XYZ file of C-alpha atoms in Angstrom:
307
model
C 0.000 0.000 0.000
C 1.113 3.567 -0.682
C 1.074 5.656 2.501
C 1.885 8.940 0.733
C 1.195 9.941 -2.852
C 1.344 13.311 -4.531
C 0.095 13.999 -8.020
C 1.200 17.112 -9.940
C 1.707 19.103 -6.742
C 2.708 22.708 -7.332
C 3.526 25.428 -4.806
C 4.154 29.062 -5.616
C 4.755 32.152 -3.511
C 3.826 35.022 -5.777
C 5.865 34.491 -8.931
C 8.347 32.166 -7.223
C 7.816 28.483 -8.039
C 8.964 26.339 -5.098
C 7.447 23.004 -6.153
C 6.664 22.178 -9.755
C 4.658 19.095 -10.796
C 5.852 16.907 -7.908
C 4.849 13.249 -8.107
C 5.924 11.209 -5.091
C 5.123 7.677 -3.956
C 6.045 6.315 -0.530
C 5.202 2.670 0.116
C 4.228 1.243 3.483
C 7.233 -0.009 5.448
C 9.828 2.001 3.550
C 12.461 4.370 4.832
C 12.152 6.933 2.074
C 15.146 9.261 1.675
C 14.388 12.669 0.191
C 17.582 13.955 -1.404
C 18.269 17.411 -2.769
C 20.441 20.484 -2.509
C 19.390 23.384 -0.269
C 16.500 25.183 -1.929
C 15.356 22.111 -3.868
C 11.960 22.169 -2.114
C 12.330 19.282 0.360
C 11.043 21.118 3.438
C 8.155 22.711 1.534
C 7.104 19.281 0.264
C 7.223 17.845 3.790
C 5.138 20.731 5.119
C 2.536 20.084 2.423
C 2.429 16.370 3.252
C 1.832 17.286 6.898
C -0.869 19.834 6.117
C 1.215 22.732 7.483
C 1.192 24.416 4.067
C -1.429 24.139 1.339
C -0.352 23.321 -2.210
C -1.195 25.813 -4.929
C -2.480 22.913 -7.008
C -2.261 19.133 -7.225
C -3.487 16.221 -5.126
C -2.189 14.583 -1.943
C -3.206 11.125 -0.768
C -2.420 9.548 2.601
C -3.197 5.850 2.901
C -5.196 6.098 -0.309
C -7.533 8.950 0.637
C -7.527 12.539 -0.596
C -10.720 14.184 0.711
C -10.017 17.030 3.133
C -11.696 15.448 6.182
C -10.101 12.071 5.458
C -6.654 13.655 5.122
C -7.087 15.369 8.478
C -7.916 12.014 10.055
C -4.974 10.207 8.411
C -2.557 12.944 9.463
C -3.272 12.007 13.072
C -1.273 8.852 12.327
C 1.786 10.902 11.332
C 4.568 12.044 13.678
C 6.976 14.703 12.474
C 10.054 16.813 13.086
C 10.173 19.705 10.623
C 12.445 22.714 11.092
C 14.100 22.842 14.534
C 12.720 20.551 17.258
C 10.326 22.509 19.493
C 11.183 21.517 23.042
C 10.708 23.184 26.431
C 14.321 23.816 27.371
C 13.568 24.595 31.028
C 11.884 21.195 31.549
C 13.243 17.651 31.872
C 12.655 14.986 29.229
C 9.659 13.515 31.080
C 8.219 16.964 31.779
C 8.433 17.663 28.057
C 6.729 14.361 27.275
C 3.923 15.076 29.736
C 3.425 18.586 28.342
C 3.213 17.370 24.743
C 1.223 14.330 25.837
C -1.366 16.606 27.429
C -1.767 18.450 24.121
C -2.092 15.182 22.196
C -4.433 13.481 24.643
C -1.884 10.987 25.965
C -1.601 11.166 29.769
C -0.337 7.667 30.552
C 2.973 8.434 32.289
C 4.138 4.823 31.983
C 3.614 4.846 28.222
C 5.446 8.168 27.917
C 8.293 6.767 29.999
C 8.579 3.730 27.718
C 8.838 6.005 24.677
C 11.666 7.947 26.317
C 13.508 4.683 26.988
C 12.939 3.601 23.382
C 15.010 6.535 22.118
C 17.821 5.780 24.569
C 17.100 8.438 27.206
C 16.516 8.052 30.945
C 13.012 9.162 32.015
C 14.308 9.637 35.575
C 17.077 12.037 34.525
C 16.482 15.376 36.325
C 18.662 17.331 33.863
C 16.925 20.191 32.082
C 16.786 19.880 28.301
C 18.748 23.130 27.919
C 21.769 21.175 29.200
C 21.307 18.279 26.764
C 23.663 17.662 23.864
C 22.254 18.254 20.380
C 22.001 14.495 19.869
C 19.997 14.047 23.092
C 17.654 16.877 22.054
C 17.119 15.229 18.696
C 16.331 11.873 20.320
C 13.850 13.589 22.641
C 12.260 15.283 19.626
C 11.808 11.835 18.061
C 10.228 10.642 21.317
C 7.773 13.563 21.178
C 6.936 12.646 17.567
C 6.128 9.106 18.764
C 3.596 10.163 21.414
C 0.578 9.707 19.172
C 1.648 6.142 18.259
C 2.176 7.118 14.597
C 2.447 4.658 11.740
C 4.427 7.235 9.726
C 7.301 9.538 10.701
C 8.295 12.586 8.633
C 11.751 13.905 9.600
C 13.440 16.924 8.038
C 17.247 16.758 8.424
C 17.150 14.881 11.765
C 20.935 14.371 11.872
C 21.886 17.891 10.812
C 24.669 19.204 13.056
C 25.166 15.956 14.958
C 28.592 14.445 15.561
C 29.279 10.916 14.219
C 28.176 9.301 17.501
C 24.920 11.252 17.494
C 24.264 10.368 13.861
C 24.835 6.682 14.642
C 22.429 6.797 17.607
C 19.648 8.429 15.572
C 20.176 5.979 12.709
C 19.930 3.010 15.079
C 16.693 4.380 16.599
C 15.063 4.946 13.212
C 16.046 1.505 11.924
C 14.609 -0.073 15.060
C 11.356 1.875 14.735
C 11.060 0.782 11.115
C 12.016 -2.838 11.743
C 10.256 -3.554 15.049
C 7.367 -1.079 15.127
C 6.757 -1.192 11.350
C 6.813 2.604 11.098
C 7.168 4.053 7.609
C 9.729 6.873 7.630
C 10.275 9.796 5.280
C 13.601 11.455 5.973
C 15.518 14.252 4.277
C 19.244 14.696 4.670
C 22.151 16.298 2.861
C 24.561 13.747 4.399
C 24.293 11.287 1.533
C 26.613 8.651 2.959
C 24.460 8.409 6.089
C 21.192 8.439 4.170
C 22.440 5.533 2.071
C 22.984 3.494 5.263
C 19.382 4.088 6.296
C 17.041 4.547 3.341
C 15.433 1.699 1.412
C 14.136 3.995 -1.339
C 14.826 7.499 -2.575
C 13.245 10.556 -4.134
C 15.783 12.883 -5.746
C 14.734 16.554 -5.871
C 16.136 19.302 -8.057
C 14.714 22.798 -8.562
C 11.311 21.952 -7.097
C 10.855 18.681 -8.964
C 11.326 15.023 -8.084
C 13.592 14.051 -10.947
C 13.877 10.381 -10.002
C 12.461 7.851 -7.554
C 14.366 4.637 -7.004
C 14.710 1.689 -4.678
C 17.901 0.931 -2.801
C 18.731 -1.823 -5.300
C 18.594 0.763 -8.110
C 21.175 2.889 -6.303
C 23.451 -0.123 -5.819
C 23.185 -0.796 -9.537
C 24.157 2.791 -10.366
C 27.160 2.663 -8.014
C 28.612 -0.645 -9.199
C 32.203 -0.887 -10.486
C 33.054 -0.702 -14.191
C 35.906 -0.437 -16.677
C 36.018 3.001 -18.285
C 37.523 3.183 -21.765
C 38.161 6.292 -23.853
C 38.676 5.157 -27.433
C 39.636 6.722 -30.752
C 37.122 4.786 -32.858
C 33.787 4.295 -31.101
C 32.098 2.357 -33.907
C 34.815 -0.293 -34.076
C 35.103 -0.346 -30.297
C 31.405 -1.209 -29.974
C 31.919 -4.117 -32.344
C 34.829 -5.343 -30.185
C 32.695 -5.114 -27.033
C 29.916 -7.210 -28.571
C 31.852 -9.640 -30.774
C 35.210 -10.072 -29.012
C 34.558 -9.155 -25.395
C 31.046 -10.653 -25.654
C 29.874 -8.194 -22.993
C 26.146 -7.620 -22.713
C 26.333 -5.078 -19.914
C 27.904 -1.836 -21.069
C 27.027 1.813 -21.594
C 28.017 4.478 -24.111
C 29.101 7.682 -22.376
C 29.928 11.089 -23.932
C 33.262 11.802 -25.619
C 33.906 8.345 -27.125
C 33.777 6.729 -23.706
C 32.541 3.247 -22.844
C 31.589 1.922 -19.416
C 31.851 -1.887 -19.335
C 30.161 -3.445 -16.298
C 31.091 -6.999 -17.253
C 34.260 -7.519 -15.183
C 34.986 -11.056 -16.353
C 38.282 -9.904 -17.922
C 41.316 -8.188 -16.388
C 42.311 -4.758 -17.712
C 45.429 -6.040 -19.595
C 43.218 -8.548 -21.409
C 40.695 -5.844 -22.231
C 43.410 -3.590 -23.638
C 44.728 -6.444 -25.810
C 41.257 -7.088 -27.278
C 41.012 -3.487 -28.453
C 44.593 -3.079 -29.635
C 44.341 -6.339 -31.602
C 41.338 -4.785 -33.357
C 43.349 -1.605 -34.054
C 41.158 0.503 -31.777
C 43.198 3.366 -30.258
C 42.788 3.509 -26.463
C 43.253 6.997 -25.055
C 42.588 6.001 -21.448
C 41.485 2.948 -19.469
C 40.473 3.033 -15.805
C 38.827 0.747 -13.280
C 36.107 2.880 -11.675
C 33.938 2.396 -8.619
C 30.551 4.041 -8.821
C 30.494 6.910 -6.347
C 27.409 7.620 -4.239
C 27.890 11.365 -4.068
C 28.642 11.853 -7.759
C 25.661 9.654 -8.627
C 23.314 11.870 -6.616
C 24.900 15.051 -7.987
C 24.339 13.801 -11.527
C 20.705 13.009 -10.723
C 20.274 16.453 -9.167
C 21.225 18.180 -12.399
C 24.989 18.169 -12.009
C 26.758 21.031 -10.333
C 24.457 23.846 -11.492
C 22.977 26.066 -8.807
C 24.988 24.219 -6.166
C 24.890 27.229 -3.894
C 21.060 27.478 -3.845
């Protein structure tokens, strides 16, 4: 089942187009990573999914429904951290939980205590939140988002600013929530290496559009190793690849370049096949697909990188 779907969602502020024809699909049980440079529209999209901002046009479905009253009901099943976590800094973790629990209609102190333990905090700790580390504050914010027993979590940059230990702790919590509590998670992050350790599917945003959605297996495929050949005669080289190399898995890249994913032959043997066929080789390299460069390519290359 699809827990979130958007169809042709558009958001403008005056003449500024923030989201343009966004089509997103998040399946139940996924950890969906929303990837994009600053200004790509990730936070605006999350706010629209949560009902915090109305789209200019387009349709949103949550758990298959799109009517206004039905969306309001389904959004009660969604926990979220968008923008900075809103916590009462002068209160303890449990005092925060009780305050937010009161607002959300959850007054069972034992249940609130169990949630605090679930995110690795001590409900008996008398320390005020203002004295917490950033990682502890983020874990408490996740605990607050769990008060309503959500089936979906929407998290905007939850590891932003955390040190490696804090990032690891948050990742472990989210994986446990997904695995044990069956919570579907939508998470944005600019730390691509960390997102790749967590997400099971991805939506890549660029300039207000989702330019590609893919599963984790698709990303692995894009990042696999290959032999990169720059040749002087592409037509003859293609014949060598098919007839002599007998490779079925290859790609033609710009500037007379071939990417051969069939690694059944060593590079010296590959070079000999081409030189025997009188194909000039300008360069040959063993390449490992790179996560960051793959995402940058999907996000439109290096243009507007400062946005």
